PDB file of C-alpha atoms in Angstrom:
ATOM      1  CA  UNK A   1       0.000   0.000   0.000  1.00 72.00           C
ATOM      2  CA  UNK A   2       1.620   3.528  -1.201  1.00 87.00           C
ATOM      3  CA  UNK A   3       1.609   6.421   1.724  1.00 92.00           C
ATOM      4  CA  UNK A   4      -1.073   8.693   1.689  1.00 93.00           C
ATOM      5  CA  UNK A   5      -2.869  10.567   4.705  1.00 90.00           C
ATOM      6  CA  UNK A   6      -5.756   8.347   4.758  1.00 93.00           C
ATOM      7  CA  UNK A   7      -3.767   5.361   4.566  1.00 95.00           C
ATOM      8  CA  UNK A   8      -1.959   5.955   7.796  1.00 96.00           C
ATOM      9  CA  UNK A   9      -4.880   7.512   9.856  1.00 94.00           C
ATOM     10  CA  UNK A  10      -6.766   3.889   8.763  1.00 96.00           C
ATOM     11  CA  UNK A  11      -3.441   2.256  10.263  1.00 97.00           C
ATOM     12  CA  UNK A  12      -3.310   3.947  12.858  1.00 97.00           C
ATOM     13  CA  UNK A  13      -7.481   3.770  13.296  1.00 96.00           C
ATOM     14  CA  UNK A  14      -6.404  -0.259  13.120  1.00 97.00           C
ATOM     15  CA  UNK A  15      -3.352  -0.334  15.493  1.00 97.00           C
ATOM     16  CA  UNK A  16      -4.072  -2.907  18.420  1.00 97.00           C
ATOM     17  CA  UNK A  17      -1.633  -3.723  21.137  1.00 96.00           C
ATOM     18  CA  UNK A  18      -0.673  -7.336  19.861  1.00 97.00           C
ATOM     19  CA  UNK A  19       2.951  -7.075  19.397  1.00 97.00           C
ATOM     20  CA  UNK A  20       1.945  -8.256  15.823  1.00 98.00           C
ATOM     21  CA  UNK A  21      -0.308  -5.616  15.061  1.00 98.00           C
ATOM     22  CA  UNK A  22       2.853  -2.846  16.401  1.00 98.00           C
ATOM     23  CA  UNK A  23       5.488  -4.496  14.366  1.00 98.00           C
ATOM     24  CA  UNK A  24       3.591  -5.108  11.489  1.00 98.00           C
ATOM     25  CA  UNK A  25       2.519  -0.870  11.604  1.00 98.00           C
ATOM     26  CA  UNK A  26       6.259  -0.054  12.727  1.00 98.00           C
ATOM     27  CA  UNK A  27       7.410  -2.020   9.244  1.00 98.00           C
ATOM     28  CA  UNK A  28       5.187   0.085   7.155  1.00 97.00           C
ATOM     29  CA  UNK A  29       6.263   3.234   8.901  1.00 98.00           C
ATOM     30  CA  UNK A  30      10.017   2.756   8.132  1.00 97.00           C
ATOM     31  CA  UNK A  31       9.664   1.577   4.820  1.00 96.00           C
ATOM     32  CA  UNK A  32       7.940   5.202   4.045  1.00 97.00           C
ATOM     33  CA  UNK A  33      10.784   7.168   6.892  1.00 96.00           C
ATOM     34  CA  UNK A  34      11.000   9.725   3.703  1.00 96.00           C
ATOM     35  CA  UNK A  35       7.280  10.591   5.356  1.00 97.00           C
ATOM     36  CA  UNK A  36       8.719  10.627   8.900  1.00 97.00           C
ATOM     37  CA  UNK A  37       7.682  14.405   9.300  1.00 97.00           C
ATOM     38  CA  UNK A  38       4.267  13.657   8.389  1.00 97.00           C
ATOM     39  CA  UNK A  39       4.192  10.263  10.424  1.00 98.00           C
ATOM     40  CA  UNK A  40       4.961  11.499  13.428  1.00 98.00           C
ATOM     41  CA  UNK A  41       2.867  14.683  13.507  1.00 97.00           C
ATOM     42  CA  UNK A  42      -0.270  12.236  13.118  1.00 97.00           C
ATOM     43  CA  UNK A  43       1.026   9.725  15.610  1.00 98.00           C
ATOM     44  CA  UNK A  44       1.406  13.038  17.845  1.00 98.00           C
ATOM     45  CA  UNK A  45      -2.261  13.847  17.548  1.00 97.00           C
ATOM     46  CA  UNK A  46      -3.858  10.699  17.406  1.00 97.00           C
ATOM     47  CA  UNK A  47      -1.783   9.630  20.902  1.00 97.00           C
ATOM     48  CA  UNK A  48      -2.706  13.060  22.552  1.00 97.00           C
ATOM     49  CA  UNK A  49      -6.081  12.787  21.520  1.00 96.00           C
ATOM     50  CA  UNK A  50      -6.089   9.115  22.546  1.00 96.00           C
ATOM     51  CA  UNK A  51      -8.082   7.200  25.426  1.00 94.00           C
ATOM     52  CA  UNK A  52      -5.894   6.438  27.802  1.00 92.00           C
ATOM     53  CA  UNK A  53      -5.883   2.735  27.769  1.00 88.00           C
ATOM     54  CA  UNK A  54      -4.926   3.121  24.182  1.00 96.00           C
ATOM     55  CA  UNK A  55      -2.220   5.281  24.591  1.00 97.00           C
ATOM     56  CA  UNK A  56       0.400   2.717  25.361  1.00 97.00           C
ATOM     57  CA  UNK A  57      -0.311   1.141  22.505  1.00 98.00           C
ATOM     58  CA  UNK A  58       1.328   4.314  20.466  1.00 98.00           C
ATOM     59  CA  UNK A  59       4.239   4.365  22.596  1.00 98.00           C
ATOM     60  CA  UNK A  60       5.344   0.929  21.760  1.00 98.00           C
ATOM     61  CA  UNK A  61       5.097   1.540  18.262  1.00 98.00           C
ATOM     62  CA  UNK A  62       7.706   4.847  18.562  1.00 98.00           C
ATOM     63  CA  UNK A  63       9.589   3.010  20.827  1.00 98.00           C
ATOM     64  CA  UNK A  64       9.670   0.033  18.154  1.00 98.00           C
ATOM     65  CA  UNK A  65       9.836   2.529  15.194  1.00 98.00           C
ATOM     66  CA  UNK A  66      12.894   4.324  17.014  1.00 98.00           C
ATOM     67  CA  UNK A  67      14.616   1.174  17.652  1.00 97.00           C
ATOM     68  CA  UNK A  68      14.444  -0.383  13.809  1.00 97.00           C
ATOM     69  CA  UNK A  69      14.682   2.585  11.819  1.00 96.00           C
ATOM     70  CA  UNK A  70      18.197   3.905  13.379  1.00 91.00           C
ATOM     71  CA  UNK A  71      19.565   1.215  11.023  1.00 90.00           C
ATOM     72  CA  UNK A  72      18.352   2.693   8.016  1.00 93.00           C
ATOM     73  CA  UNK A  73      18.274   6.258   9.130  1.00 94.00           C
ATOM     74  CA  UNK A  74      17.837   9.090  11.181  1.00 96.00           C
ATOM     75  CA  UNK A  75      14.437  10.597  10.532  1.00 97.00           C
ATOM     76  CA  UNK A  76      12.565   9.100  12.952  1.00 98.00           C
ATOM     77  CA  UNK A  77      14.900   9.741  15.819  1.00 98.00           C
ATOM     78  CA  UNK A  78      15.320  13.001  14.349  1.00 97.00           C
ATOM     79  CA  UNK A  79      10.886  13.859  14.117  1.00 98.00           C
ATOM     80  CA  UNK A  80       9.915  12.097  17.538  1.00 98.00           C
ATOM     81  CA  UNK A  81      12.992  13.876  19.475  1.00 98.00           C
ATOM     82  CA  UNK A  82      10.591  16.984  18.199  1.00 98.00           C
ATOM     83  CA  UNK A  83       7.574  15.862  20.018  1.00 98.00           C
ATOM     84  CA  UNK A  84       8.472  13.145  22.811  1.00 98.00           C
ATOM     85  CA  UNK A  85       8.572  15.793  25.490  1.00 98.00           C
ATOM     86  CA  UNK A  86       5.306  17.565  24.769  1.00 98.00           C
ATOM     87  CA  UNK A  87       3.561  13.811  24.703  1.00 98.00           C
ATOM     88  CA  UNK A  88       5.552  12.583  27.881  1.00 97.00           C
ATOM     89  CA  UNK A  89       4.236  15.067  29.721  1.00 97.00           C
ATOM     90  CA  UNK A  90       0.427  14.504  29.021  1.00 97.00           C
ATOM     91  CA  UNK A  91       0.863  10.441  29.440  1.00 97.00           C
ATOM     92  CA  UNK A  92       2.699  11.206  32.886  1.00 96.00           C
ATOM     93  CA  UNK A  93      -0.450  13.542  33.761  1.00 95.00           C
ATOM     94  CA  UNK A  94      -2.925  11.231  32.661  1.00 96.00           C
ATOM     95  CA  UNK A  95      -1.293   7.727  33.440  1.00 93.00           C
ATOM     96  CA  UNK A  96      -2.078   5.582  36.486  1.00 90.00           C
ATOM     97  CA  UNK A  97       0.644   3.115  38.298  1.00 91.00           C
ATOM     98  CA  UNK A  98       0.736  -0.031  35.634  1.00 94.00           C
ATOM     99  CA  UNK A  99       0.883   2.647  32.810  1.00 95.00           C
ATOM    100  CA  UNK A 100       3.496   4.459  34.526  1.00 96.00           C
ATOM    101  CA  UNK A 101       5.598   1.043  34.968  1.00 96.00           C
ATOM    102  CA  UNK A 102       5.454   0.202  31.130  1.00 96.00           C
ATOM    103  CA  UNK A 103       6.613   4.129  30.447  1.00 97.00           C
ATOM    104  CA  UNK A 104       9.137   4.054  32.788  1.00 96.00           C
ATOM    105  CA  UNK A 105      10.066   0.451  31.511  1.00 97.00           C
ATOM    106  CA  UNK A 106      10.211   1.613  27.902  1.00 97.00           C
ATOM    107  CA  UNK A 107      12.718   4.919  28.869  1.00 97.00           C
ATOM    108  CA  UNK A 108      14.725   2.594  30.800  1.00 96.00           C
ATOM    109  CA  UNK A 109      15.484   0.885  27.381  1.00 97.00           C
ATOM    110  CA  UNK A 110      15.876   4.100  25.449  1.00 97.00           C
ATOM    111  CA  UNK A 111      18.547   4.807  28.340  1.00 96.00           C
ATOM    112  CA  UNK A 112      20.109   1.453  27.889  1.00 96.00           C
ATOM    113  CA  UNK A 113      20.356   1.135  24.098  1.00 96.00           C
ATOM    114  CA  UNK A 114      21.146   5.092  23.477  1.00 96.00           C
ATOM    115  CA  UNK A 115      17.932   6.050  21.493  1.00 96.00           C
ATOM    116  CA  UNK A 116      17.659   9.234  21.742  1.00 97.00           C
ATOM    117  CA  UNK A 117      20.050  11.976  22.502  1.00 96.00           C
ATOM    118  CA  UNK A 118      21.128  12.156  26.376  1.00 96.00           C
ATOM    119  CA  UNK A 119      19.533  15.995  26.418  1.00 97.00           C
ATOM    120  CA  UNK A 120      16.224  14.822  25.299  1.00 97.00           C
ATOM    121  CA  UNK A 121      16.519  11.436  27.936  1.00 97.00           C
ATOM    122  CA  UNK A 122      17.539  13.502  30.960  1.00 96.00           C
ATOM    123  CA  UNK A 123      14.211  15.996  29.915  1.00 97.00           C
ATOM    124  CA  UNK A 124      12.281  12.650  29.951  1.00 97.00           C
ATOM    125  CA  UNK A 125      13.399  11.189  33.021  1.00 96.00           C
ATOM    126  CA  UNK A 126      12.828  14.786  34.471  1.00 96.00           C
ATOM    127  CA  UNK A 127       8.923  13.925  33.379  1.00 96.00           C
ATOM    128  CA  UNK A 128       8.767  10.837  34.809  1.00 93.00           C
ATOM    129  CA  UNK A 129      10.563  11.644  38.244  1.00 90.00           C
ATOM    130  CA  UNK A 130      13.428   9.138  37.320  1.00 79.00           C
ATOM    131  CA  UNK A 131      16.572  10.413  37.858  1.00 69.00           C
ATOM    132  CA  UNK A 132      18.856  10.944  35.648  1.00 61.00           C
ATOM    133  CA  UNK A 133      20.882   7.878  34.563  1.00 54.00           C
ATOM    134  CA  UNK A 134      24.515   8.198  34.023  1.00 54.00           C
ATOM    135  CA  UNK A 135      25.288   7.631  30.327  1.00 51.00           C
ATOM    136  CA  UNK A 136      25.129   4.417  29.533  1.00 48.00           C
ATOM    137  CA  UNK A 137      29.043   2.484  28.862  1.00 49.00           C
ATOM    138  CA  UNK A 138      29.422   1.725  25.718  1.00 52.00           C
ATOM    139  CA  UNK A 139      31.586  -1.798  25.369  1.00 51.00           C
ATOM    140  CA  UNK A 140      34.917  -1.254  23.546  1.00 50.00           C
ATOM    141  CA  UNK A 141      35.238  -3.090  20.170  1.00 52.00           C
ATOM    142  CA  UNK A 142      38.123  -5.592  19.929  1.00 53.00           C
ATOM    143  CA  UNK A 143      40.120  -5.575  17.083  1.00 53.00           C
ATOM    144  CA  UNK A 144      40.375  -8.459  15.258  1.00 53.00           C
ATOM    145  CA  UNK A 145      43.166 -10.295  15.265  1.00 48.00           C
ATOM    146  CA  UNK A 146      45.373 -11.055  11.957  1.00 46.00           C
ATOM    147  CA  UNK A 147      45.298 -14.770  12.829  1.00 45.00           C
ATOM    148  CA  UNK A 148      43.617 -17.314  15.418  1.00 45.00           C
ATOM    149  CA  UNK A 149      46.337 -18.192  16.776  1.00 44.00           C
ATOM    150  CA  UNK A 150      47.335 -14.306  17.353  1.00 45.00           C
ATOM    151  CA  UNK A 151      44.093 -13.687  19.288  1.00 45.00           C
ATOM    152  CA  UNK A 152      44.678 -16.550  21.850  1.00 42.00           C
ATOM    153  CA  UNK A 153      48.283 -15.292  22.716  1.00 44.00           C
ATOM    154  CA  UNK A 154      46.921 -12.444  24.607  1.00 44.00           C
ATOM    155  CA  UNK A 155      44.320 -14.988  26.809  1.00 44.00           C
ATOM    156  CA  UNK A 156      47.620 -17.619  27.417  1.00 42.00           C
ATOM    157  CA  UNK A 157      50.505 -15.003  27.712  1.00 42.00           C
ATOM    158  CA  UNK A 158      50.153 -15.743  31.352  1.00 47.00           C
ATOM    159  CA  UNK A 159      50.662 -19.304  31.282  1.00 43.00           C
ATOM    160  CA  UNK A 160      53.732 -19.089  29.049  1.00 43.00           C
ATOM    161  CA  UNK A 161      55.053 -16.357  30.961  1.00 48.00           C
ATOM    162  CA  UNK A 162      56.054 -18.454  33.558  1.00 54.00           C
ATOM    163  CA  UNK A 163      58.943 -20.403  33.954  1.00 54.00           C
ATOM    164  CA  UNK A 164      58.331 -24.103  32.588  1.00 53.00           C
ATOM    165  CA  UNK A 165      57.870 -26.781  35.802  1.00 54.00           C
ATOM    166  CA  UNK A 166      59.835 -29.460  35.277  1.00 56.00           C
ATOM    167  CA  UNK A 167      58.395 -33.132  35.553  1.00 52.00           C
ATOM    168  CA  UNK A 168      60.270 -35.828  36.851  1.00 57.00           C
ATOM    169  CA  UNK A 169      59.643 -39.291  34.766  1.00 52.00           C
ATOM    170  CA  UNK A 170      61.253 -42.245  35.714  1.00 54.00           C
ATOM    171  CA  UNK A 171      63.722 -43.460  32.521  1.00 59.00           C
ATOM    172  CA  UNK A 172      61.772 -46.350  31.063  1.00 53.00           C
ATOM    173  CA  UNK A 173      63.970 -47.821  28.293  1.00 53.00           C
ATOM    174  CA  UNK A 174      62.005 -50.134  25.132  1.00 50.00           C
ATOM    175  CA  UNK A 175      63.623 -53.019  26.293  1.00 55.00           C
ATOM    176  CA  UNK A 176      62.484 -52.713  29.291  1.00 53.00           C
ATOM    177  CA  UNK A 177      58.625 -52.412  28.251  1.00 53.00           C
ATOM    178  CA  UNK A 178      58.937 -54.948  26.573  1.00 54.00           C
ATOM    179  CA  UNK A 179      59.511 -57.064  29.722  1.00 53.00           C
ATOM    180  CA  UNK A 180      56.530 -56.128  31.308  1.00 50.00           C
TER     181      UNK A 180
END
């Protein structure tokens, strides 16, 4: 189906909270990112305007949006950076205790896998009454090594940097193994 207005207020209109229905939508969305602008102003509106059990349900498909379309671009990150606070603020007001869990859940993970900028996190977590996380650690990258048996040296270099034990054997000759 080509993008058109109507097209995504029917998806939208037909979003459910199956993690089907959000992935299926969040697919659609990033195969049309060049619409991004236009995406996310509707998504903005139709969440705001929302009942609040449905609400939710339009946060997992930004977060799932934000998290699959960094791959293949910015423009999403980019658009709902634009309109995250504004909308965090009205699902804080209006949200009870299990809805504040699953929000608080879901900007724990934007924290965790560096989502969205740390300016527009802290300004989040400000919202929510979390405080601010320290930025997450990133793990450092290991270069690859030239050869296998390169890459092992650095795990062993211990063990050969010892002085060799020696073993005492008892001299066995072949003649005498053959006697026994």
């Amino acid at each position: 189906m080509s993008f058109t207005a109507a097209s995504l207020e029917k998806k939208f209109s037909e979003l459910t909270s199956s993690q089907q229905s959000v992935q299926t939508l969040s697919f659609w969305l990033i195969h049309h990112r060049k619409h991004a602008s236009d995406v996310v102003e509707v998504w903005r509106k139709d969440i705001l305007k929302a009942h609040t059990s449905r609400m939710l349900t339009f946060v997992y498909l930004a977060n799932d949006v934000l998290q699959n379309s960094k791959k293949k671009g910015s423009e999403y990150v980019n658009e709902f950076s634009l309109v995250l606070e504004e909308v965090f603020e009205e699902l804080y007001r209006v949200s009870d205790g299990p809805m504040r869990q699953s929000l608080d859940r879901i900007l724990k993970i934007w924290v965790d896998r560096a989502v969205l900028s740390q300016d527009l996190i802290a300004t989040l977590q400000a919202i929510s009454g979390q405080e601010a996380a320290e930025e997450p650690k990133k793990k450092k990258k290991r270069r690859p090594s030239s050869t296998a048996s390169a890459g092992s040296v650095g795990v062993l270099s211990g063990v050969f940097s010892q002085p060799p034990v020696k073993v005492q054997t008892p001299e066995v000759s072949f003649a005498d193994r053959r006697e026994s």
